[in-house]
PDB file of C-alpha atoms in Angstrom:
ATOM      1  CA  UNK A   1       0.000   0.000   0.000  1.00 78.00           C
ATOM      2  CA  UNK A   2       1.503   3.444  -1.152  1.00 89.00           C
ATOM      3  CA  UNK A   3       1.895   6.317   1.455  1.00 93.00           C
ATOM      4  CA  UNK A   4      -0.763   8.224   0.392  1.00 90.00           C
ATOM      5  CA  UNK A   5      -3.261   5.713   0.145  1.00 94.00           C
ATOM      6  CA  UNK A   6      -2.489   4.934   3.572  1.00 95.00           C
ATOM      7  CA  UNK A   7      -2.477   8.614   4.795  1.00 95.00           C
ATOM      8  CA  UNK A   8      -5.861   8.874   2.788  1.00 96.00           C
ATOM      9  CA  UNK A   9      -7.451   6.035   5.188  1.00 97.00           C
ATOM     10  CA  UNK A  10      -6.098   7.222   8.430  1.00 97.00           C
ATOM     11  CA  UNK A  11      -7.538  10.516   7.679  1.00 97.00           C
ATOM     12  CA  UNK A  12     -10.836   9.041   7.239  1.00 98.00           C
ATOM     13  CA  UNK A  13     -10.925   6.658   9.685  1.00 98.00           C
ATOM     14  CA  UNK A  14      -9.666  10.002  12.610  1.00 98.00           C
ATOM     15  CA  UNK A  15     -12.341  11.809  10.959  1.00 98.00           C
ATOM     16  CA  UNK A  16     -15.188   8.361  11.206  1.00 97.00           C
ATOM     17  CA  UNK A  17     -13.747   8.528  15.453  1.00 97.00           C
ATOM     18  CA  UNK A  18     -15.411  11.790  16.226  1.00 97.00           C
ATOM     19  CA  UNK A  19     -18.427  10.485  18.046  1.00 95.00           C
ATOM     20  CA  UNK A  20     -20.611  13.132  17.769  1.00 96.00           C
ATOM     21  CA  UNK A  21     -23.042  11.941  20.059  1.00 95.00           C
ATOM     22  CA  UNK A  22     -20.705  12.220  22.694  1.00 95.00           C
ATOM     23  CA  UNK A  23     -19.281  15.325  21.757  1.00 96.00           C
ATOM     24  CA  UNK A  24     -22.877  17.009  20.945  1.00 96.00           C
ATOM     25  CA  UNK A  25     -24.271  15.747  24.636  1.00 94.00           C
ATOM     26  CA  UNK A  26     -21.084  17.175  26.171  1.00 94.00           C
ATOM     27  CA  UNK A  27     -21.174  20.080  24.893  1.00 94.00           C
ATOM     28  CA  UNK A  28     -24.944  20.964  25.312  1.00 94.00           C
ATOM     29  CA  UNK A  29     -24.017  19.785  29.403  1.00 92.00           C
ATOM     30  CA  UNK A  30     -26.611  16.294  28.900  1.00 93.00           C
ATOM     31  CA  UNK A  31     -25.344  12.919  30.258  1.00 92.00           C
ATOM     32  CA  UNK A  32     -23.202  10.736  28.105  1.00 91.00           C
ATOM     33  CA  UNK A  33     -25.073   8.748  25.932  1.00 92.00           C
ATOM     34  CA  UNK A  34     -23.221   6.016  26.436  1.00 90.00           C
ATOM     35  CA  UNK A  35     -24.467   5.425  30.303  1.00 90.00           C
ATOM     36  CA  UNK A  36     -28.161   5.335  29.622  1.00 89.00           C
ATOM     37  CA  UNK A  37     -30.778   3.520  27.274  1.00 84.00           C
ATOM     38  CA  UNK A  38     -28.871   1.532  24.895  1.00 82.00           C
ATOM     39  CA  UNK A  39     -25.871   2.613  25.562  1.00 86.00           C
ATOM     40  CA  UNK A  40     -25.087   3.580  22.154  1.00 88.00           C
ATOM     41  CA  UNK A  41     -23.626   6.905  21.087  1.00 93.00           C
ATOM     42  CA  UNK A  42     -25.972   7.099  18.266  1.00 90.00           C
ATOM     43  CA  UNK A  43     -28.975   9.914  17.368  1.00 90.00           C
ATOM     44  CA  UNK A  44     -31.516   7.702  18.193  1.00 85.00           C
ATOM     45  CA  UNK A  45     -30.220   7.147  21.814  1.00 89.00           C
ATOM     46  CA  UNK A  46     -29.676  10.649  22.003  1.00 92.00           C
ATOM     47  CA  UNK A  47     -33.287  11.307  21.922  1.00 89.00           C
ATOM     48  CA  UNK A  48     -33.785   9.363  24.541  1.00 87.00           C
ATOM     49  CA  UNK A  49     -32.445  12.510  26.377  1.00 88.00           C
ATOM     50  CA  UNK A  50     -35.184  14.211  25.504  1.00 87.00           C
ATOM     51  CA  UNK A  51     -33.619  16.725  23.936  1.00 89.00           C
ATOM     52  CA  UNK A  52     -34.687  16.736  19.699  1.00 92.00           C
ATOM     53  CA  UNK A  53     -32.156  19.379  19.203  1.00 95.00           C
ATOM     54  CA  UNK A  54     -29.126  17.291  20.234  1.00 95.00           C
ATOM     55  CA  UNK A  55     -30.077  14.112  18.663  1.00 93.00           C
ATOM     56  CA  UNK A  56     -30.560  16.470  15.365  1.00 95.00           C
ATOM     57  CA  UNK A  57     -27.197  17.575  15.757  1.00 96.00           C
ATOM     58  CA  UNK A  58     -25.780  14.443  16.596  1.00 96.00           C
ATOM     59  CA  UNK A  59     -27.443  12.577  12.920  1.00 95.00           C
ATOM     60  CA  UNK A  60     -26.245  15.904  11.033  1.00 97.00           C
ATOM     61  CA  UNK A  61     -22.327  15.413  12.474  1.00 97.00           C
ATOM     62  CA  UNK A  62     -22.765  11.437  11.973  1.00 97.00           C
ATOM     63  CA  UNK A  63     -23.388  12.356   8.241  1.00 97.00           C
ATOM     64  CA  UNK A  64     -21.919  14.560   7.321  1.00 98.00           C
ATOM     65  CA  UNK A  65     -18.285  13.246   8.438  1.00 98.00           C
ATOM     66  CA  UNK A  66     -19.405   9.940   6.359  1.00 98.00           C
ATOM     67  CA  UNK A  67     -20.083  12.041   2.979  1.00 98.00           C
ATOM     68  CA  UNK A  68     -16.940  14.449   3.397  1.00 98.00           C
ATOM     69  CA  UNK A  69     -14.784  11.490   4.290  1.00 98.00           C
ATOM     70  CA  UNK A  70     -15.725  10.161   0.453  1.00 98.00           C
ATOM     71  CA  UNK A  71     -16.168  13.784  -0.402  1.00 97.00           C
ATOM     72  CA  UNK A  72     -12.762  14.876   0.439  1.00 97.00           C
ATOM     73  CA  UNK A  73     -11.690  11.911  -0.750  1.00 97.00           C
ATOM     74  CA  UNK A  74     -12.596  12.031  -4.195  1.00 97.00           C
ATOM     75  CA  UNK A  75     -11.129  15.156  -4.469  1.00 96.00           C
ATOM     76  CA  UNK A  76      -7.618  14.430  -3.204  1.00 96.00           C
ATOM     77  CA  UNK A  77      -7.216  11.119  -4.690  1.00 95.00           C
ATOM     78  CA  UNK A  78      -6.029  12.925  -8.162  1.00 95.00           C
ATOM     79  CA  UNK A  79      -4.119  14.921  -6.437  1.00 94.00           C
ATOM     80  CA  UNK A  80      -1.725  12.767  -4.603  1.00 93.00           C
ATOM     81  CA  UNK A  81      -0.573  10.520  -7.245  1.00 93.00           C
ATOM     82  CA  UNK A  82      -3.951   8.256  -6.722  1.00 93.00           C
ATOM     83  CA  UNK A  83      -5.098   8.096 -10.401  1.00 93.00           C
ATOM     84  CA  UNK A  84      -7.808  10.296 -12.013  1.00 93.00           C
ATOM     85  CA  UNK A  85     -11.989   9.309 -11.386  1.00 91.00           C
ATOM     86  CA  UNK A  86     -12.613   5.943 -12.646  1.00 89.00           C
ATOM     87  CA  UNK A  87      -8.816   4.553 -12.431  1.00 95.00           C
ATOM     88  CA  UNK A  88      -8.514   1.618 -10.518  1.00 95.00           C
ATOM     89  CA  UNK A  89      -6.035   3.488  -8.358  1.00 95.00           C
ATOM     90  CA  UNK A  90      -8.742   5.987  -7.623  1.00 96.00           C
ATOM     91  CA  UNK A  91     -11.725   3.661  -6.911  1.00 97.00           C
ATOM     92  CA  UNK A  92      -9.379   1.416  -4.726  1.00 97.00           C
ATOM     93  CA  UNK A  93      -9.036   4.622  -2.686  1.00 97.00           C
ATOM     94  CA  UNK A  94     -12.283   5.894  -2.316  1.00 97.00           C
ATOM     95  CA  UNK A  95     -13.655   2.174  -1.252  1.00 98.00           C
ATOM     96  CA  UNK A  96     -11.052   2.182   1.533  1.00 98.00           C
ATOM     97  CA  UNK A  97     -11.837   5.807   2.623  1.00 98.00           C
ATOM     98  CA  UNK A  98     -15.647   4.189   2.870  1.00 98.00           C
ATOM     99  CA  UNK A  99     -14.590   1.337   4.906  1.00 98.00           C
ATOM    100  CA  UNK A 100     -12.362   3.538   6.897  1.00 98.00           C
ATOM    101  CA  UNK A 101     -14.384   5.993   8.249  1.00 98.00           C
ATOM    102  CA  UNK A 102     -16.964   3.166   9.215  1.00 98.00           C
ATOM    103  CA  UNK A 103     -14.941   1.786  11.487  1.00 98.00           C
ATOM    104  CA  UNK A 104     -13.897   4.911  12.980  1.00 98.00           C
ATOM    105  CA  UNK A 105     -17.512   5.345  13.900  1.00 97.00           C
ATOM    106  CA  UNK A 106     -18.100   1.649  15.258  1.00 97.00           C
ATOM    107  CA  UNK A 107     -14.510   1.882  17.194  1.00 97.00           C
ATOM    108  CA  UNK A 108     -13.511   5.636  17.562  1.00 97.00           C
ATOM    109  CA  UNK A 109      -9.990   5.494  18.972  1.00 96.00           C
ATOM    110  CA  UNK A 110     -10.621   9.150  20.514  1.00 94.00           C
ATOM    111  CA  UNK A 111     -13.704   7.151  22.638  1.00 92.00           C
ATOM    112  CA  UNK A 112     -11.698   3.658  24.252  1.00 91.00           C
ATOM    113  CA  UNK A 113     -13.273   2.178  20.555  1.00 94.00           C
ATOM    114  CA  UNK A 114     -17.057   2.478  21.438  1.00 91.00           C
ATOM    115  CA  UNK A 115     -18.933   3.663  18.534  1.00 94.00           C
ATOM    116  CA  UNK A 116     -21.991   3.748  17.555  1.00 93.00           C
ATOM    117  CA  UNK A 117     -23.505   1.465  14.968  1.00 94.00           C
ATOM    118  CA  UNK A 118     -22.957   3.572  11.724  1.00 94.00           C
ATOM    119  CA  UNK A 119     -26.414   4.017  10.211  1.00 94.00           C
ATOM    120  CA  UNK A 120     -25.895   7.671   9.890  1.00 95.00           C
ATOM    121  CA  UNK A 121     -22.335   7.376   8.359  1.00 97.00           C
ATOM    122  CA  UNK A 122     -23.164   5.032   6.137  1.00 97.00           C
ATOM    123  CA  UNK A 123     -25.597   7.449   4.944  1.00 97.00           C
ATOM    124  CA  UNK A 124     -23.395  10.564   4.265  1.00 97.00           C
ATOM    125  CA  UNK A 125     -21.117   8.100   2.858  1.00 98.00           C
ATOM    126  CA  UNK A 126     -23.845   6.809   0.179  1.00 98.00           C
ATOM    127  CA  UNK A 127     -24.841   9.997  -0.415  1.00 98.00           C
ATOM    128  CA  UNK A 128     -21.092  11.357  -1.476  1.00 98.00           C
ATOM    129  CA  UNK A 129     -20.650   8.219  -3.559  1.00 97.00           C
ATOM    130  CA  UNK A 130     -23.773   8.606  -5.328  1.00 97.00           C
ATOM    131  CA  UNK A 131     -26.617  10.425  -5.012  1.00 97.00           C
ATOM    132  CA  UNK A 132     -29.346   8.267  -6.141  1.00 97.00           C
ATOM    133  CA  UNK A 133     -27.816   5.508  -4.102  1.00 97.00           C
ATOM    134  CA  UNK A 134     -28.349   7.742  -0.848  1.00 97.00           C
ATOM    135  CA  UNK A 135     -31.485   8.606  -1.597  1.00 97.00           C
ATOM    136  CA  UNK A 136     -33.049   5.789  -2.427  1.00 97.00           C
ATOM    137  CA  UNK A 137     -31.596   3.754   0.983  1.00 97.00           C
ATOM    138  CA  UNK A 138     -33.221   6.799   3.153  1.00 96.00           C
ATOM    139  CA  UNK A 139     -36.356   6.004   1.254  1.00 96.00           C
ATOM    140  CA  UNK A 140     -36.401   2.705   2.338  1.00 96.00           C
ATOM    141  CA  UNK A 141     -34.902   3.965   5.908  1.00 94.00           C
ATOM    142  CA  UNK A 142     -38.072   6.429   5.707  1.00 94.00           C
ATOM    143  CA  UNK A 143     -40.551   4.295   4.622  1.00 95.00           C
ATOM    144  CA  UNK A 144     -39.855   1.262   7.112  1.00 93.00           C
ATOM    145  CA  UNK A 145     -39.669   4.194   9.961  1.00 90.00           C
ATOM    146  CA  UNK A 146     -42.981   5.477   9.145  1.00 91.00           C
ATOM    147  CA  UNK A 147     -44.658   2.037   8.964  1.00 91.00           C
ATOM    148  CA  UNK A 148     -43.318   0.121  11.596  1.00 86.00           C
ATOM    149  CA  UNK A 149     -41.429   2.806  13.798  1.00 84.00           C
ATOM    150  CA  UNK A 150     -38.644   0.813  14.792  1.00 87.00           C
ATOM    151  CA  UNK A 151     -35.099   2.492  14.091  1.00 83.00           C
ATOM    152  CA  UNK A 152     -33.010  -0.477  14.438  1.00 88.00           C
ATOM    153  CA  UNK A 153     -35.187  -2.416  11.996  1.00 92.00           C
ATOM    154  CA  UNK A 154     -35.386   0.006   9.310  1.00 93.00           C
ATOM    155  CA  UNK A 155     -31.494   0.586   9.814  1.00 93.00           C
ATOM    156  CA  UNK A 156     -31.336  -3.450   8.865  1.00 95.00           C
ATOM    157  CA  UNK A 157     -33.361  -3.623   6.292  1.00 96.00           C
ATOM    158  CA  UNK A 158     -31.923  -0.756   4.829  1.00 96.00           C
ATOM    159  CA  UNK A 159     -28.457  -1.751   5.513  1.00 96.00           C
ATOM    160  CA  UNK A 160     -29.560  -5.161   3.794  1.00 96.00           C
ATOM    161  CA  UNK A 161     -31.106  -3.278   0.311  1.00 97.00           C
ATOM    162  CA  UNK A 162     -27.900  -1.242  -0.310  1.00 97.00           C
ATOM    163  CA  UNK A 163     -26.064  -4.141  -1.870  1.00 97.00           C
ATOM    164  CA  UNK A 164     -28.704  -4.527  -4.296  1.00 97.00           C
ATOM    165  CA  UNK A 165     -29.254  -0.944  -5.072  1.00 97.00           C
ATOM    166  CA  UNK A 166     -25.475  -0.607  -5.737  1.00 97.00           C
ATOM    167  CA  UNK A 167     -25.840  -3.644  -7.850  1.00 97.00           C
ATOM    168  CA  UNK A 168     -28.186  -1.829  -9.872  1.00 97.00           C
ATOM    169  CA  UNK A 169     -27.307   2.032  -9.795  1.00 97.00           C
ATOM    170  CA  UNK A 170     -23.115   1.470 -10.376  1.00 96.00           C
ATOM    171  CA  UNK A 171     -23.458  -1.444 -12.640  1.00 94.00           C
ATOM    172  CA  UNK A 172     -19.867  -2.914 -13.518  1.00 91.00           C
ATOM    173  CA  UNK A 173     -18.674  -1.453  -9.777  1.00 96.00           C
ATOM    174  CA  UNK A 174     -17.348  -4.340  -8.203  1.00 97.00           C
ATOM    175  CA  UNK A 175     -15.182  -1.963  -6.012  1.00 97.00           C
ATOM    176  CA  UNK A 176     -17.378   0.174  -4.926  1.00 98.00           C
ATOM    177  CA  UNK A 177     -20.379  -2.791  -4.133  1.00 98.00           C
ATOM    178  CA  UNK A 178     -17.519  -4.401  -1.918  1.00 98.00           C
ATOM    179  CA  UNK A 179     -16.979  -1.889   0.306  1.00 98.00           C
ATOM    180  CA  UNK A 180     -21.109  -1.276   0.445  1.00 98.00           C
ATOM    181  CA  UNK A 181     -21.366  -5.459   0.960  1.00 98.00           C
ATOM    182  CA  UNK A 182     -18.552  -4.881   3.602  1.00 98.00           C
ATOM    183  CA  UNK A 183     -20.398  -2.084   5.303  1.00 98.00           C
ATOM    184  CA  UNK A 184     -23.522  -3.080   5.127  1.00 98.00           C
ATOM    185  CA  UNK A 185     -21.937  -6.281   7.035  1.00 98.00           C
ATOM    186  CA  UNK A 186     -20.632  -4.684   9.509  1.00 97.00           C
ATOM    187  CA  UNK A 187     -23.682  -2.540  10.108  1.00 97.00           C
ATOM    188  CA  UNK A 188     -26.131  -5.381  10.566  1.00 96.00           C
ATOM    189  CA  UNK A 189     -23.084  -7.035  12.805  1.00 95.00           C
ATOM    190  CA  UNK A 190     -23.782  -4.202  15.008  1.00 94.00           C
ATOM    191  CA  UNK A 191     -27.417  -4.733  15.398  1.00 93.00           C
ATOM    192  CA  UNK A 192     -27.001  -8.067  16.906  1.00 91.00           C
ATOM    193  CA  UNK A 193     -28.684  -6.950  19.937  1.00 89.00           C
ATOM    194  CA  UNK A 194     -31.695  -5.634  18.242  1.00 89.00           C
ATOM    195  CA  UNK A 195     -31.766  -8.506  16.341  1.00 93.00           C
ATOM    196  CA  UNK A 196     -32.412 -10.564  19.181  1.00 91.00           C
ATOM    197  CA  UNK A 197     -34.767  -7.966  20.559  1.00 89.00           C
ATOM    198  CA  UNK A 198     -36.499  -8.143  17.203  1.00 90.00           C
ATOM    199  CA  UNK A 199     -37.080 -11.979  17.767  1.00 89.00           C
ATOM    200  CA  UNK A 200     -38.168 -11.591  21.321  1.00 87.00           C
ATOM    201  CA  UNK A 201     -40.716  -8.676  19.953  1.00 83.00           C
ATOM    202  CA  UNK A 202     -38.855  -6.339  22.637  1.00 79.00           C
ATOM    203  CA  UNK A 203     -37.441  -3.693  20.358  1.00 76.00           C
ATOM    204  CA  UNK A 204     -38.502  -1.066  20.957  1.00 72.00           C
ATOM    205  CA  UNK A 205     -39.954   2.057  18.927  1.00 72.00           C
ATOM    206  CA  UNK A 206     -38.942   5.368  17.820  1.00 67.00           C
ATOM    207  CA  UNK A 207     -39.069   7.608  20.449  1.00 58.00           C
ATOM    208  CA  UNK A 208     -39.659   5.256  23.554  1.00 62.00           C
ATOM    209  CA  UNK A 209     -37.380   5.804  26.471  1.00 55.00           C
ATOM    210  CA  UNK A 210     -36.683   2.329  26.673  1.00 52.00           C
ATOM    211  CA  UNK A 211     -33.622   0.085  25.799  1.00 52.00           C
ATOM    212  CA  UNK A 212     -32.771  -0.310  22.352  1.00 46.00           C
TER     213      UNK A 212
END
């Protein structure tokens, strides 16, 4: 691996360990959000706070340090030696920088490596890759929200569609719908407890105070 490739993924995955749940709670003087409900320094825990304002803050800063991760990315590739949009070189990079700053979320090593779960990330990180492919997973994040009102199992169903729709929107991709397989896996990995809780039918829904 060449020196800027490497520098390119420890950028992203520094930038992925800013746990902005954690940092938003502090900073607005609420407890951590990793000592109540589910534990997890994610939006949706953050609610359980009661305050909307810091659980909007804390999906924004989630995001958006997914989609300039690829962002940046994309634009610094060409210009440290990493091939032009397209090259092999390039899309090598920007698949890592994905991967990368996912696992900075999950296992931030400015936060002893307890992240969150990455369903925000992975969204500003769809949305910088492509558009259509963003929008169409928070569709389907949307949709299953408004029917069922259970995050964790819209975050898994969406998490298990985005192969597909990178299948189908960046035909010929193979790259790029590796690194979405990859965090898509690691996503769902995440959600083991839910999944369980899902099973038991003790998930609970968006907006309850409860453990989930």
């Amino acid at each position: 691996m060449s020196l800027p490739m490497s520098l390119l993924i420890i950028a992203a995955y520094l930038l992925g360990s800013l746990s902005f749940a954690v940092i938003v709670s502090k900073t607005m003087g609420l407890a951590d959000p990793r000592t109540y409900g589910s534990n997890n320094p994610g939006a949706t825990n953050v609610l359980r706070s009661g305050n909307k304002k810091a659980a909007a803050l804390t999906l924004l800063g989630d995001a958006l340090k997914g989609w300039i991760a690829v962002f940046a990315a994309q634009w610094i590739a060409p210009l440290i030696g990493l091939g032009e949009a397209g090259s092999p070189s390039y899309t090598l990079a920007i698949a890592a920088v994905m991967i990368a700053v996912t696992i900075g979320h999950m296992w931030p090593i400015f936060f002893k490596f307890k992240g969150g779960k990455g369903v925000a990330t992975a969204a500003g990180i769809l949305l910088a890759l492509n558009l259509w492919l963003g929008l169409a997973t928070l569709a389907i994040w949307v949709f299953v929200a408004k029917v069922l009102k259970i995050s964790s199992l819209s975050a898994l169903i969406a998490a298990a569609a985005t192969p597909l729709l990178t299948a189908l929107l960046l035909p010929n991709q193979t790259v790029y719908l590796g690194a979405v397989t990859v965090i898509a896996v690691l996503l769902i990995q995440r959600h083991k407890q839910n999944i369980i809780g899902l099973m038991k039918g003790k998930e609970s829904k968006i907006g309850d105070n409860s453990k989930s």
